[in-house]
Each structure stands twice: as C-alpha cells, then as structure tokens.
C-alpha cells in the first residue's frame, strides 16, 4: 500500500482508514495502538478482553461507536475460510448461538 494507515490497521487488512486516529485500543496486558474508528473496531474485535478509549480530541461517542461496531465483527475478518469455532466468530454471533 502506498498510503499511510493508522497504527491499529493490521498489515494484512487491505481496507483503508476512514479518518484520523480517534481511539486507543488496548489489549489485556495494556499494550495498545491508536486507530481510526474502522481499524479500531477491527482490532478490538480481534482481541480477547480488549478495551477502547477515545483520544482527547476525538468526536463525541467515538469509543462507543468502535465498541458497538467491534461486537459484530469477526476476529481477523480479512482472513478467508470457514469460521465455526467460537474464537473465530463475533461476540454477537456467539451470544446468538448461546441463546439457541
């Protein structure tokens, strides 16, 4: 790719950023990356026990939008292949399965 992407964008994720970094996504150990809402959500969806925080100059509700979006995104969603294991499904899909 010939353009800069936010630090939260995974190198194998082909999608472009949808704006400037507005959130910090942290993993369970506290390591993190700043990201646009799009890549922040994709990163959060790929983490176990991840957290998201708005950057100081973020638009109102940015962290909430990222959190809500991540709920319906499968971990490492840019990878192809069958997805049947709970660790490969979105949080929303796992909740729906548990209600059956």
Short mmCIF file of C-alpha atoms in Angstrom, two decimals:
data_model
loop_
_atom_site.label_atom_id
_atom_site.label_comp_id
_atom_site.label_asym_id
_atom_site.label_seq_id
_atom_site.Cartn_x
_atom_site.Cartn_y
_atom_site.Cartn_z
CA UNK A 1 0.00 0.00 0.00
CA UNK A 2 1.32 3.40 -0.86
CA UNK A 3 -0.57 5.47 1.74
CA UNK A 4 -0.18 5.85 5.48
CA UNK A 5 -2.63 3.98 7.65
CA UNK A 6 -3.28 4.27 11.35
CA UNK A 7 -1.23 2.16 13.77
CA UNK A 8 -4.29 0.00 14.57
CA UNK A 9 -4.52 -1.26 10.97
CA UNK A 10 -3.23 -4.83 10.70
CA UNK A 11 -0.64 -5.20 7.90
CA UNK A 12 -2.76 -7.92 6.24
CA UNK A 13 -6.02 -5.95 6.42
CA UNK A 14 -6.46 -4.40 2.96
CA UNK A 15 -9.03 -1.77 3.96
CA UNK A 16 -8.21 1.95 4.08
CA UNK A 17 -8.64 4.19 7.10
CA UNK A 18 -11.90 6.13 7.40
CA UNK A 19 -10.43 9.14 9.11
CA UNK A 20 -7.73 10.12 11.55
CA UNK A 21 -6.91 8.15 14.70
CA UNK A 22 -9.61 8.89 17.30
CA UNK A 23 -9.33 5.94 19.71
CA UNK A 24 -6.73 3.89 21.55
CA UNK A 25 -7.35 0.15 21.63
CA UNK A 26 -5.63 -1.75 24.45
CA UNK A 27 -5.13 -5.49 24.83
CA UNK A 28 -5.48 -7.36 28.13
CA UNK A 29 -1.84 -6.59 29.03
CA UNK A 30 -2.23 -2.85 28.38
CA UNK A 31 -0.37 -2.67 25.07
CA UNK A 32 -2.21 -0.55 22.56
CA UNK A 33 -2.47 1.27 19.30
CA UNK A 34 -4.25 4.41 18.17
CA UNK A 35 -6.65 3.99 15.30
CA UNK A 36 -9.40 5.36 13.15
CA UNK A 37 -12.90 4.14 14.05
CA UNK A 38 -12.80 1.48 11.32
CA UNK A 39 -9.47 -0.11 12.22
CA UNK A 40 -10.04 0.45 15.93
CA UNK A 41 -13.18 -1.69 15.71
CA UNK A 42 -11.45 -4.38 13.65
CA UNK A 43 -8.54 -4.51 16.12
CA UNK A 44 -10.85 -4.59 19.15
CA UNK A 45 -12.83 -7.45 17.57
CA UNK A 46 -9.60 -9.43 17.21
CA UNK A 47 -8.54 -9.07 20.85
CA UNK A 48 -9.53 -11.08 23.89
CA UNK A 49 -10.52 -8.70 26.71
CA UNK A 50 -9.58 -5.61 24.71
CA UNK A 51 -10.60 -2.10 25.72
CA UNK A 52 -11.15 1.10 23.79
CA UNK A 53 -10.71 4.72 24.86
CA UNK A 54 -11.34 7.92 22.97
CA UNK A 55 -8.35 10.16 22.26
CA UNK A 56 -8.61 13.67 23.79
CA UNK A 57 -9.65 15.35 20.53
CA UNK A 58 -11.97 12.56 19.35
CA UNK A 59 -15.51 13.33 18.26
CA UNK A 60 -18.15 12.63 20.88
CA UNK A 61 -19.09 8.95 21.04
CA UNK A 62 -16.10 7.62 19.08
CA UNK A 63 -15.17 4.94 21.62
CA UNK A 64 -18.79 3.81 21.96
CA UNK A 65 -19.17 3.55 18.17
CA UNK A 66 -15.97 1.48 17.96
CA UNK A 67 -17.10 -0.79 20.80
CA UNK A 68 -20.52 -1.35 19.21
CA UNK A 69 -19.04 -1.97 15.75
CA UNK A 70 -16.50 -4.46 17.13
CA UNK A 71 -19.32 -6.53 18.62
CA UNK A 72 -20.47 -7.63 15.15
CA UNK A 73 -17.05 -8.05 13.52
CA UNK A 74 -15.33 -11.41 13.39
CA UNK A 75 -11.74 -11.57 14.65
CA UNK A 76 -9.25 -11.11 11.82
CA UNK A 77 -12.20 -10.59 9.48
CA UNK A 78 -9.97 -10.11 6.44
CA UNK A 79 -8.96 -13.81 6.54
CA UNK A 80 -10.91 -16.20 4.32
CA UNK A 81 -12.04 -19.66 5.24
CA UNK A 82 -14.70 -21.40 7.23
CA UNK A 83 -15.49 -19.81 10.58
CA UNK A 84 -17.17 -22.18 13.03
CA UNK A 85 -15.12 -22.10 16.24
CA UNK A 86 -16.36 -19.60 18.86
CA UNK A 87 -12.97 -17.85 18.81
CA UNK A 88 -13.50 -17.19 15.08
CA UNK A 89 -16.96 -15.67 15.46
CA UNK A 90 -18.05 -12.20 16.53
CA UNK A 91 -19.28 -11.57 20.04
CA UNK A 92 -22.77 -11.04 18.62
CA UNK A 93 -22.67 -14.41 16.82
CA UNK A 94 -21.53 -16.17 19.99
CA UNK A 95 -24.35 -14.56 22.00
CA UNK A 96 -26.89 -15.65 19.39
CA UNK A 97 -25.53 -19.22 19.47
CA UNK A 98 -25.77 -19.37 23.26
CA UNK A 99 -29.48 -18.38 23.14
CA UNK A 100 -30.43 -21.35 20.98
#
